[in-house]
CSV table of C-alpha atoms and ligand atoms in Angstrom, one decimal:
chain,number,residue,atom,x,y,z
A,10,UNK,CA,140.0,50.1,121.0
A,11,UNK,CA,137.0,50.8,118.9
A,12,UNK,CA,134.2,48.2,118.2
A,13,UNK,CA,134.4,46.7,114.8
A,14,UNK,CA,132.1,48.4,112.2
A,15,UNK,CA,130.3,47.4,108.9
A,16,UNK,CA,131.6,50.0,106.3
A,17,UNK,CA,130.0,50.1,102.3
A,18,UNK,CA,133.0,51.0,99.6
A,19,UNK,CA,132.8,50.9,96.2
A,20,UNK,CA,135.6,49.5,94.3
A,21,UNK,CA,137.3,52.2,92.0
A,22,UNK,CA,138.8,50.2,90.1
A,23,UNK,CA,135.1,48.8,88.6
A,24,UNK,CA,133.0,51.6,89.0
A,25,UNK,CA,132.4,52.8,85.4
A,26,UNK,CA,131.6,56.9,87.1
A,27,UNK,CA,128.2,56.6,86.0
A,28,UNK,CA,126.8,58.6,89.3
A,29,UNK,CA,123.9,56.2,89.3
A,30,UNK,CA,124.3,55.4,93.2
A,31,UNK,CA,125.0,59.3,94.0
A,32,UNK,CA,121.9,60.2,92.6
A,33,UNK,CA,119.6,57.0,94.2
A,34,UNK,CA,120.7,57.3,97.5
A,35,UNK,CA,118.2,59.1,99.4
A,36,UNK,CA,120.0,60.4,102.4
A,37,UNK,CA,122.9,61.8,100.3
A,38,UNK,CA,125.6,59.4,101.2
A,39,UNK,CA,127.3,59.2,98.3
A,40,UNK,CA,129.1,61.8,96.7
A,41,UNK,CA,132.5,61.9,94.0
A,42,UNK,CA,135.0,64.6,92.9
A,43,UNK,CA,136.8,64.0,89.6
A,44,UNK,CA,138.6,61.2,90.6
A,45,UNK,CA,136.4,58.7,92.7
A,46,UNK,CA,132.7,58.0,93.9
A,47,UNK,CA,132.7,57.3,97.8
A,48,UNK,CA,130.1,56.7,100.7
A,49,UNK,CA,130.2,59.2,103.7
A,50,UNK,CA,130.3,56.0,106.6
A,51,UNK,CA,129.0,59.1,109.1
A,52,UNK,CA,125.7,59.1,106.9
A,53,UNK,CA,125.3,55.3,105.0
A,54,UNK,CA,122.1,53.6,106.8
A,55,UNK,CA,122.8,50.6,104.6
A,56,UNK,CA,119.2,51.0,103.4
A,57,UNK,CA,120.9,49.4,100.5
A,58,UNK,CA,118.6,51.4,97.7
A,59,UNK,CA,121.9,52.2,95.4
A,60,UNK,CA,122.8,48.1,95.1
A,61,UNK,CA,120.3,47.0,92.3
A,62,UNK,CA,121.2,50.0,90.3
A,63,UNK,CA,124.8,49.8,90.1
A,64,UNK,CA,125.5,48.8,86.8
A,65,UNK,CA,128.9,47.2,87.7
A,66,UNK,CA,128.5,45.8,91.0
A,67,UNK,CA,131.1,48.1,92.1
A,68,UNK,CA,129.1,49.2,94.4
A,69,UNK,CA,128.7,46.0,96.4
A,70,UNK,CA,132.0,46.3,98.9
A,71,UNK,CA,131.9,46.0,102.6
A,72,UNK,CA,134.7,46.0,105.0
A,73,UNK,CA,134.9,45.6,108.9
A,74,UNK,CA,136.7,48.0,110.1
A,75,UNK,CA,138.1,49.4,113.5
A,76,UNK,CA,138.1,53.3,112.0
A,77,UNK,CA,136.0,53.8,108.5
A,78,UNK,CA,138.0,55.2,106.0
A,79,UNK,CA,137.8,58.7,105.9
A,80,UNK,CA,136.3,60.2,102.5
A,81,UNK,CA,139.7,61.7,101.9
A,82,UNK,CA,141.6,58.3,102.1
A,83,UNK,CA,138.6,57.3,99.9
A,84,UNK,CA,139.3,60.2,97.2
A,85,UNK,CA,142.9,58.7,97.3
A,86,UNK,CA,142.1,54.8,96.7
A,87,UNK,CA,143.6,53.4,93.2
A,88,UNK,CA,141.8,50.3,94.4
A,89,UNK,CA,140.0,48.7,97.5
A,90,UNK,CA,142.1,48.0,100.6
A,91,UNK,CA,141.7,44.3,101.5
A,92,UNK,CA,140.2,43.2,104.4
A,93,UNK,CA,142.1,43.9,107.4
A,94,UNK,CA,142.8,41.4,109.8
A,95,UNK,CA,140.1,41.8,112.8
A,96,UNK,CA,139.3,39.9,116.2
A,97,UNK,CA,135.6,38.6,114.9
A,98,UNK,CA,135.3,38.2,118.9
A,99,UNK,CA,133.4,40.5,121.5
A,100,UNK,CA,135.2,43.5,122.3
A,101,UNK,CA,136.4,44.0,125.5
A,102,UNK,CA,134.1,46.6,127.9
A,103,UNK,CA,131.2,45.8,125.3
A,104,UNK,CA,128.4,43.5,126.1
A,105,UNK,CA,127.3,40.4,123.8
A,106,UNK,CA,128.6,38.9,120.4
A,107,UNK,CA,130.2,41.1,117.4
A,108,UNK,CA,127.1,41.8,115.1
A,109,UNK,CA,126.3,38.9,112.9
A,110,UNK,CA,126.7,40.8,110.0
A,111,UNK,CA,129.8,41.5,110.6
A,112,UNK,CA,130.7,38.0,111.8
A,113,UNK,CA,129.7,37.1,107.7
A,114,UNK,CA,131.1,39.7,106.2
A,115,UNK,CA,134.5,38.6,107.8
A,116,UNK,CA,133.9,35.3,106.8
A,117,UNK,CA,132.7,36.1,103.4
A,118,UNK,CA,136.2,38.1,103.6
A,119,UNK,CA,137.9,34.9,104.4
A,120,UNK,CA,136.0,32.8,101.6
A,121,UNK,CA,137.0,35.8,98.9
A,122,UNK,CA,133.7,37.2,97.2
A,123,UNK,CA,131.2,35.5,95.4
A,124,UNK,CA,128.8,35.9,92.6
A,125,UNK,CA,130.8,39.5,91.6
A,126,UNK,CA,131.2,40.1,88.3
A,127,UNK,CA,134.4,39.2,86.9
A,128,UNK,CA,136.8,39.2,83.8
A,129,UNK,CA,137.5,36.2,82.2
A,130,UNK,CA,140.6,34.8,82.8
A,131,UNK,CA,142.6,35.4,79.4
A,132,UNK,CA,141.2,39.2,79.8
A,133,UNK,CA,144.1,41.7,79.1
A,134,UNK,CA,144.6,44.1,82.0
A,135,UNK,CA,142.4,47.3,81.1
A,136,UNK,CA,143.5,50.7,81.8
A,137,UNK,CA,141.1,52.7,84.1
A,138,UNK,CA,140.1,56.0,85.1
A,139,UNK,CA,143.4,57.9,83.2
A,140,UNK,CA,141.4,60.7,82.7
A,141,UNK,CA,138.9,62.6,84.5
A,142,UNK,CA,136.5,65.3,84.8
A,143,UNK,CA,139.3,67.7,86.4
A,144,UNK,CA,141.9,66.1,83.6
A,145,UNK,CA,139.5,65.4,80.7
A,146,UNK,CA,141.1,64.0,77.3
A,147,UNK,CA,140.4,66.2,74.3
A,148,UNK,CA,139.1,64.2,71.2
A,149,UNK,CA,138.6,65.7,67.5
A,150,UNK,CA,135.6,63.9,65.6
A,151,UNK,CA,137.3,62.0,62.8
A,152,UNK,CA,134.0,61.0,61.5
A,153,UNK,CA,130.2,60.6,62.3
A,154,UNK,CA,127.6,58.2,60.4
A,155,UNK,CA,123.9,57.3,60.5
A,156,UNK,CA,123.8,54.0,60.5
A,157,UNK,CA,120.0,53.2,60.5
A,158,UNK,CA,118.0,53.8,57.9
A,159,UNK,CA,114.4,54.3,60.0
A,160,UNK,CA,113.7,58.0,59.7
A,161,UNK,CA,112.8,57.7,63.3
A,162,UNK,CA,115.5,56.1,65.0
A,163,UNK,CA,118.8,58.1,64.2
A,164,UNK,CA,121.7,55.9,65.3
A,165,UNK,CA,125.1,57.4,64.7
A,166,UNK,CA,128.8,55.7,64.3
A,167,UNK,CA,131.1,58.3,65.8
A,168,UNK,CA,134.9,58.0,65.3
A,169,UNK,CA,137.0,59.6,68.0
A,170,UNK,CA,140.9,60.7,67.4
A,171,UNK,CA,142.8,60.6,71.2
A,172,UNK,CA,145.7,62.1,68.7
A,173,UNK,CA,149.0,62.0,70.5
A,174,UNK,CA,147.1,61.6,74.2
A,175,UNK,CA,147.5,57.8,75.3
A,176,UNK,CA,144.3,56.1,75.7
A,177,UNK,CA,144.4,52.5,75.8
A,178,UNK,CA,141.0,50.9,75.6
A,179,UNK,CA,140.1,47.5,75.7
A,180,UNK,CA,136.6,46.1,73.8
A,181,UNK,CA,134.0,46.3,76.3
A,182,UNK,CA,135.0,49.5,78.3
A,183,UNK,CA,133.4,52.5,78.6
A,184,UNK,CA,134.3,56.2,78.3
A,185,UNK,CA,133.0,59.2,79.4
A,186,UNK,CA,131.5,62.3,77.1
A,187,UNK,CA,130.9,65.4,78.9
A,188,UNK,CA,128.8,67.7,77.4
A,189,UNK,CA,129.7,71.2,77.0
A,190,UNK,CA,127.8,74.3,79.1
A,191,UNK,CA,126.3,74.1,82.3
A,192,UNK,CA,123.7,71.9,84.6
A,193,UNK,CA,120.7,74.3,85.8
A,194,UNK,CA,122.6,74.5,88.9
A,195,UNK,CA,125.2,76.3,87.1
A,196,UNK,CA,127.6,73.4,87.3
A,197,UNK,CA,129.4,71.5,84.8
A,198,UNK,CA,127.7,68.3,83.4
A,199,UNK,CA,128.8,65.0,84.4
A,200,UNK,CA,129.8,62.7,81.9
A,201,UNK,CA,127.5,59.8,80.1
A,202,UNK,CA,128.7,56.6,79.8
A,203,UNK,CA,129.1,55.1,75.7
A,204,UNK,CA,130.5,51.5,75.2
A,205,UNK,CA,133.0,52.2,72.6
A,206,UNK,CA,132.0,49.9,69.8
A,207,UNK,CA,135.8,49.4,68.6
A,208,UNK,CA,138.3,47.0,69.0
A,209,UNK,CA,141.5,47.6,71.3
A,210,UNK,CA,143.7,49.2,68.4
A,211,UNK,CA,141.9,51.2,67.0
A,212,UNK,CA,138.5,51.8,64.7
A,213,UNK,CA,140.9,51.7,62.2
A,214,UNK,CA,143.7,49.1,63.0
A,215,UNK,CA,147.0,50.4,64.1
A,216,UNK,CA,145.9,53.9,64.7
A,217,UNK,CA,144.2,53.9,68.0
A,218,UNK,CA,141.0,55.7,67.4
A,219,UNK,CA,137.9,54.8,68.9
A,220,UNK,CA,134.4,54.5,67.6
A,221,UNK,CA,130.9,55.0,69.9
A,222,UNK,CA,127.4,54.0,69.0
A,223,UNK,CA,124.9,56.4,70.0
A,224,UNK,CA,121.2,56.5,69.8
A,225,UNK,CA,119.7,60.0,69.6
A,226,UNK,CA,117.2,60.1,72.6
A,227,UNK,CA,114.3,63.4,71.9
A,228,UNK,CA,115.1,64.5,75.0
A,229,UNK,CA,118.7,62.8,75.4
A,230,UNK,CA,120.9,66.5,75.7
A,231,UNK,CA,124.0,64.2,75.8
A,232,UNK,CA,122.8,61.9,72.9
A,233,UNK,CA,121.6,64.7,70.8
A,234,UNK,CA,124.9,66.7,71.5
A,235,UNK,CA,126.8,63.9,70.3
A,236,UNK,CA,124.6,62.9,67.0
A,237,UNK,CA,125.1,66.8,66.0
A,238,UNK,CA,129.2,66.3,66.3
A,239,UNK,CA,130.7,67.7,63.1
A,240,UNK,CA,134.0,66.6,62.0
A,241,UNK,CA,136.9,68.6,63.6
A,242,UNK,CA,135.0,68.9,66.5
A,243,UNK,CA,136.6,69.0,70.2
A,244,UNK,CA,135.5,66.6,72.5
A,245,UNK,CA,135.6,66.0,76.3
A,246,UNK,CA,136.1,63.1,77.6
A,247,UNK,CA,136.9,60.5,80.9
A,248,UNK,CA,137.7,57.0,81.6
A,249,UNK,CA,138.7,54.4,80.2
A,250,UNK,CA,136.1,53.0,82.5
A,251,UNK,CA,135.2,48.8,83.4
A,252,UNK,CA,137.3,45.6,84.6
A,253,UNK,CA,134.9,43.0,84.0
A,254,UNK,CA,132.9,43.1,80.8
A,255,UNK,CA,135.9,42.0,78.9
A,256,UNK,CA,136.3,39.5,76.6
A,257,UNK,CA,138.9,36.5,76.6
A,258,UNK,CA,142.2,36.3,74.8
A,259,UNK,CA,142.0,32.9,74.5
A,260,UNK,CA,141.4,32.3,70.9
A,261,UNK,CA,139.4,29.1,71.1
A,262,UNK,CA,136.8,30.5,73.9
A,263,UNK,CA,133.1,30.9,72.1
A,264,UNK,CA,131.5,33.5,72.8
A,265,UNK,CA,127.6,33.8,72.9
A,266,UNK,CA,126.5,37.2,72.8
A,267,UNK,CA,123.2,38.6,73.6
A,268,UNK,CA,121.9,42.3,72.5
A,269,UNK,CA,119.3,44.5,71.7
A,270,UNK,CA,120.1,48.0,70.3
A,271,UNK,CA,122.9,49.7,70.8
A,272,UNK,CA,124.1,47.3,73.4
A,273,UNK,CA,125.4,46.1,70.1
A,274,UNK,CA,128.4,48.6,70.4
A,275,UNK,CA,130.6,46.2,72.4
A,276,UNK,CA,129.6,43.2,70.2
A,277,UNK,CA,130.9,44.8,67.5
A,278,UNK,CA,133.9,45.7,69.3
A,279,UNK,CA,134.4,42.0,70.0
A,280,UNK,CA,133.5,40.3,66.7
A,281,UNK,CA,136.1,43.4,65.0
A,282,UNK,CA,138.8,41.9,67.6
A,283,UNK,CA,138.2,38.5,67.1
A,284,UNK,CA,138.3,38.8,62.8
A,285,UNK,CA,141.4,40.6,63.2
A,286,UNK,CA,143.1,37.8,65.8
A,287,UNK,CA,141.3,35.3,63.3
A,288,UNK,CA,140.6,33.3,66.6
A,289,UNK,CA,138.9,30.2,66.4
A,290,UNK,CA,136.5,30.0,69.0
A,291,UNK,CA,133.8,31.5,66.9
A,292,UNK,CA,130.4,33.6,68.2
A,293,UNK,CA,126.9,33.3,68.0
A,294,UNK,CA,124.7,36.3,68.6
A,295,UNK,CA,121.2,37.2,69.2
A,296,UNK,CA,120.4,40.5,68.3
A,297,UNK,CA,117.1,42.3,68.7
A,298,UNK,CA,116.4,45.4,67.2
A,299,UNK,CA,112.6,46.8,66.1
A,300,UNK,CA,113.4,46.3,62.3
A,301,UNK,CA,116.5,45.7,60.2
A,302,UNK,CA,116.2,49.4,58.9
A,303,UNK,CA,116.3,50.2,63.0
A,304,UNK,CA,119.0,47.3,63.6
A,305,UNK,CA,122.7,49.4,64.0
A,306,UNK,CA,125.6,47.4,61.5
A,307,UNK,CA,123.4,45.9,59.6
A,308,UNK,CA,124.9,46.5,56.3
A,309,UNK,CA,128.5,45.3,58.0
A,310,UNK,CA,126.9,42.8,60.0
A,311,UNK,CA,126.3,40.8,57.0
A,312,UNK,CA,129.7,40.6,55.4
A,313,UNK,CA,131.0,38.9,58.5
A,314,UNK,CA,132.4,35.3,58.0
A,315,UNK,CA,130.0,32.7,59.4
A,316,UNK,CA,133.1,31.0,60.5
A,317,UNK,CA,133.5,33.7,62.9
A,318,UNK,CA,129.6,34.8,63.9
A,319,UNK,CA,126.7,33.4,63.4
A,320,UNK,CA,123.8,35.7,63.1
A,321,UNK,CA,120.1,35.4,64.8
A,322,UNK,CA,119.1,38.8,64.1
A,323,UNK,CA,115.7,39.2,65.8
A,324,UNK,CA,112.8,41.9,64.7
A,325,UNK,CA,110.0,42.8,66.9
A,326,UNK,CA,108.4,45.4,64.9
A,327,UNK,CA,107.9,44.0,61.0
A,328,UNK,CA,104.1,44.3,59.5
A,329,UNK,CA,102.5,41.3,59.7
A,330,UNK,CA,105.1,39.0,61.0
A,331,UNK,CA,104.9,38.3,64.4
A,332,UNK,CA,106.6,40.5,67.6
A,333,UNK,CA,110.1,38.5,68.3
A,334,UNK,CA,112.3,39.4,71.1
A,335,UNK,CA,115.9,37.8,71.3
A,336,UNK,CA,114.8,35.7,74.0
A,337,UNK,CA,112.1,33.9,72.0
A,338,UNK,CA,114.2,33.4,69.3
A,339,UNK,CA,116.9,31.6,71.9
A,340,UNK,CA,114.1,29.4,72.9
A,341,UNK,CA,113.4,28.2,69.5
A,342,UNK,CA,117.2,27.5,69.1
A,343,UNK,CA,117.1,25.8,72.5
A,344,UNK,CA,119.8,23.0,71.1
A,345,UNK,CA,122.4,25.1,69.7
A,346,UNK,CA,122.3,27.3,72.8
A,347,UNK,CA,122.3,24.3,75.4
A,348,UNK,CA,125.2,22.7,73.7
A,349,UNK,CA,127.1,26.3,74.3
A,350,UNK,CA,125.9,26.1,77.7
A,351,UNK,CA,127.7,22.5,78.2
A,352,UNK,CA,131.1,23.5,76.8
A,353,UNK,CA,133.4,25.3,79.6
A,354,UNK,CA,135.0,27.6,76.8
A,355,UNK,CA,131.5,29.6,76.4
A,356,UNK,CA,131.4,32.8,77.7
A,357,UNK,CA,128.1,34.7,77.7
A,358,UNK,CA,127.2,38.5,77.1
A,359,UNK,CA,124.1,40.3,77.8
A,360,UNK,CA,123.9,44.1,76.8
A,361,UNK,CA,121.4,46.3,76.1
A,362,UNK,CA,118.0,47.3,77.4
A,363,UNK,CA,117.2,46.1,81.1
A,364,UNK,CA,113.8,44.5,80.4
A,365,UNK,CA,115.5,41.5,78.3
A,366,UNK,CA,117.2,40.2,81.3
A,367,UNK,CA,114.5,39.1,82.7
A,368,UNK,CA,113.3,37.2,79.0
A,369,UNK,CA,117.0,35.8,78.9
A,370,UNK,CA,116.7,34.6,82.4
A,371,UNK,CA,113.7,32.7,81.9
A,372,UNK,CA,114.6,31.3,78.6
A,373,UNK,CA,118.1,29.9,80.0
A,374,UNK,CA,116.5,28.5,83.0
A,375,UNK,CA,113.9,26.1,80.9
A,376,UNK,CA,117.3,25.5,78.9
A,377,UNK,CA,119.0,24.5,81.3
A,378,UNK,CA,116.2,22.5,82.8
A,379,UNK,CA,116.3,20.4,79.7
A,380,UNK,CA,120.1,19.8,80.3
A,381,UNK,CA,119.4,18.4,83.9
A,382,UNK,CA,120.7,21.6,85.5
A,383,UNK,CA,119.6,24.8,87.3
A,384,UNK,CA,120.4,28.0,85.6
A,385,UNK,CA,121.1,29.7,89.0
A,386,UNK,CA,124.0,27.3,90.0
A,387,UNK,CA,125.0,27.2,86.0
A,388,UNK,CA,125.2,30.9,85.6
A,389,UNK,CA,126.6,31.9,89.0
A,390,UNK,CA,129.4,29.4,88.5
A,391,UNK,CA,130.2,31.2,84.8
A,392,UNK,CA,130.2,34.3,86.5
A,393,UNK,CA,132.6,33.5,89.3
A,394,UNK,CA,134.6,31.2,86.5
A,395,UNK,CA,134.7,35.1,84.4
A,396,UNK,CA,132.3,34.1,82.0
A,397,UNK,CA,129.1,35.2,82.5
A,398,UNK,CA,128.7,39.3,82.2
A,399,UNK,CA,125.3,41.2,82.0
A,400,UNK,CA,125.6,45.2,80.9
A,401,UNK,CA,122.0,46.8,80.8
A,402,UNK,CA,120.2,50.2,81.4
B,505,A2P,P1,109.8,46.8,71.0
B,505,A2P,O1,109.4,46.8,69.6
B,505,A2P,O2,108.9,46.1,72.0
B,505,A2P,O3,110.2,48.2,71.5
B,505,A2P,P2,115.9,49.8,70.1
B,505,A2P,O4,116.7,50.2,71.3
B,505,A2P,O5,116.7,50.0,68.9
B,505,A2P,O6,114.5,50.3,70.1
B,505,A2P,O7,115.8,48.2,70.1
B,505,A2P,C1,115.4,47.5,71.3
B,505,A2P,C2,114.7,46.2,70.9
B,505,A2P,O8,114.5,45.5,72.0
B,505,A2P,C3,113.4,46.5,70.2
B,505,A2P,O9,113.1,45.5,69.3
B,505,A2P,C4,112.4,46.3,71.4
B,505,A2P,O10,111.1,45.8,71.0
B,505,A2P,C5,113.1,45.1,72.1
B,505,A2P,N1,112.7,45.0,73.5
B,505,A2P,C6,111.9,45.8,74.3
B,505,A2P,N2,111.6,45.3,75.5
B,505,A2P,C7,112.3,44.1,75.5
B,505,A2P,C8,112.4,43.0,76.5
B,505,A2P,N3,111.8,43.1,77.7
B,505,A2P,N4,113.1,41.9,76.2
B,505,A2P,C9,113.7,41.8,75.0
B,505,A2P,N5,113.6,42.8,74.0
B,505,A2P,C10,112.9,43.9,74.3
């Protein structure tokens, strides 16, 4: 009988194929092929350098195990085995205790896992990983927009027409967009995550077409190859990707949602899915963008019912008035926001650029303070509850 090991998974069913791990890790333990991203168990050191930058948490899976899975049983996994049932005891011939980590990790097994991002309860099921870089759906561009005005910042609405091929997505999924030609290692380019920015049937409803917002980056080959799409164009692409950052059915949850840029694209996903189910709950957002010729929707933005959102749109780069990011401007609506934060129906969204986190932590914790609670204990129990989800890059 072999001694128990530790082994690191990541789950496929979360993991949004952004290769993020694959390229952090700095012994080369993780690799993918066109189904699945796995860790070689002969070569992980658990230095644990790929955790933080897993965008999904996906990446955060242990198991005890007697054998490791192989990479090909991991190639093969639709989702993550459970924990199998092991002797957390010495093993016979061996001297000492099983490792304490693995002592907690079974027990953690026992407990279920905590403080992993999850969907809310009312989420619908979402489809995953139906197509992939092998098997790529073929899109044709039904339409693509500029939708800022600021001669330097060249934000683009881009319709996408699956045509006949099935491609359920739900509003806060990803997909994949592979961009044509070849890496300088002559190999194919692997695909770039966009939040599709439409609701669940369709950009235009009924006909299952599906709408990304994307920022043209100088430098960005994806981004630029995307913003120069002409209509009738053919278009690789993978996914659906993401379980978690989903939004309830439930018509009478609230949603508070959080965004700078074009993490806007799954807000507007939501707010288009909520209109449309004329659900009850309503939405407030924070929105921070560097000027409302910058700011993505903001033409549409405005025609939206207040009975469904209500609008703090935030500007950090207007002459003379003074810098604002979202997270001051959620301080100086402190009440409105705490009496979210008291009602179990609120579900929280953060999306956009990784440096607002940090703001929105800090603002929610001198929130919560006012309400008598700590925003650690308050925000871990939303996300275990499925209502507390954070996207950012
Ligand atoms: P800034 O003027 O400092 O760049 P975009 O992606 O369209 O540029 O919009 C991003 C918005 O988020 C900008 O207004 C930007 O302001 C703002 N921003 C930058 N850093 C942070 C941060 N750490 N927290 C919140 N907002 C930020």
């Amino acid at each position: 009988m072999n001694k128990p090991v530790k082994q690191h998974l990541i789950d496929p069913e979360i993991c949004i194929r952004c290769y993020t791990c694959e390229m952090t890790c700095p012994i080369g333990a993780i690799e993918h092929d066109d189904n699945n991203v796995v860790v070689n168990a002969d070569v992980c050191n658990f230095c644990m350098d790929c955790i933080p930058v897993c965008p999904t948490g996906s990446i955060d899976e242990w198991r005890v195990v007697d054998t490791p899975y192989t990479l090909e049983e991991q190639y093969g996994f639709e989702e993550l085995p459970e924990q199998q049932d092991i002797e957390a005891a010495p093993v016979a011939g061996e001297e000492g205790e099983v490792d304490d980590s693995i002592a907690a990790l079974l027990a953690e097994a026992h407990q279920g896992a905590g403080g992993k991002a999850r969907a809310p309860v009312s989420a619908s099921k979402p489809q995953i990983n139906m197509y992939n870089l092998g098997k790529p759906a073929k899109m044709t561009v039904q339409g693509n927009y500029r939708l800022t005005d600021d001669p330097d910042h060249d934000v683009r609405h881009i319709i996408l027409d699956p045509g006949a091929l099935p491609f359920p997505v739900l509003e806060g999924q990803s997909i994949g967009i592979i961009p044509p030609g070849k890496d300088a290692e002559g190999k194919a380019h692997l695909p770039r995550l966009y939040s599709v920015s439409s609701p669940r049937d369709g950009e235009r409803a009924g006909y299952h077409n599906i709408s990304l917002t994307v920022k043209r980056e100088q430098k960005g080959m994806a981004s630029n190859y995307l913003c120069d799409l002409e209509k009738g164009a053919s278009v690789n692409v993978t996914g659906p990707f993401g379980a978690t950052f989903l939004m309830p059915n439930a018509t009478d949850a609230r949603l508070l949602l959080i965004c700078t840029g074009t993490g806007s694209a799954p807000m507007r996903a939501f707010t288009m899915q909520r209109q449309r189910a004329d659900a009850t709950g309503g939405m407030t957002m924070f929105f921070g963008a560097r000027t409302p010729e910058s700011l993505p929707y903001f033409g549409p933005l405005k025609k939206v019912p207040k009975k469904y959102l209500r609008q703090h749109l935030v500007f950090s780069r207007i002459d003379e008035a003074k810098k604002e990011y979202v997270q001051d401007r959620i301080v100086a609506h402190e009440d409105e926001v705490a009496e979210m934060l008291g009602d179990e129906r609120t579900h929280i969204y953060i999306c956009g650029l990784r440096g607002m986190e940090e703001g929105v932590e800090k603002a929610m914790t001198s929130i919560a303070e006012s309400m008598g609670l700590q925003w650690v204990n308050l925000r871990d129990s939303m996300r275990e509850d499925g209502r507390y989800h954070v996207e950012t890059y």
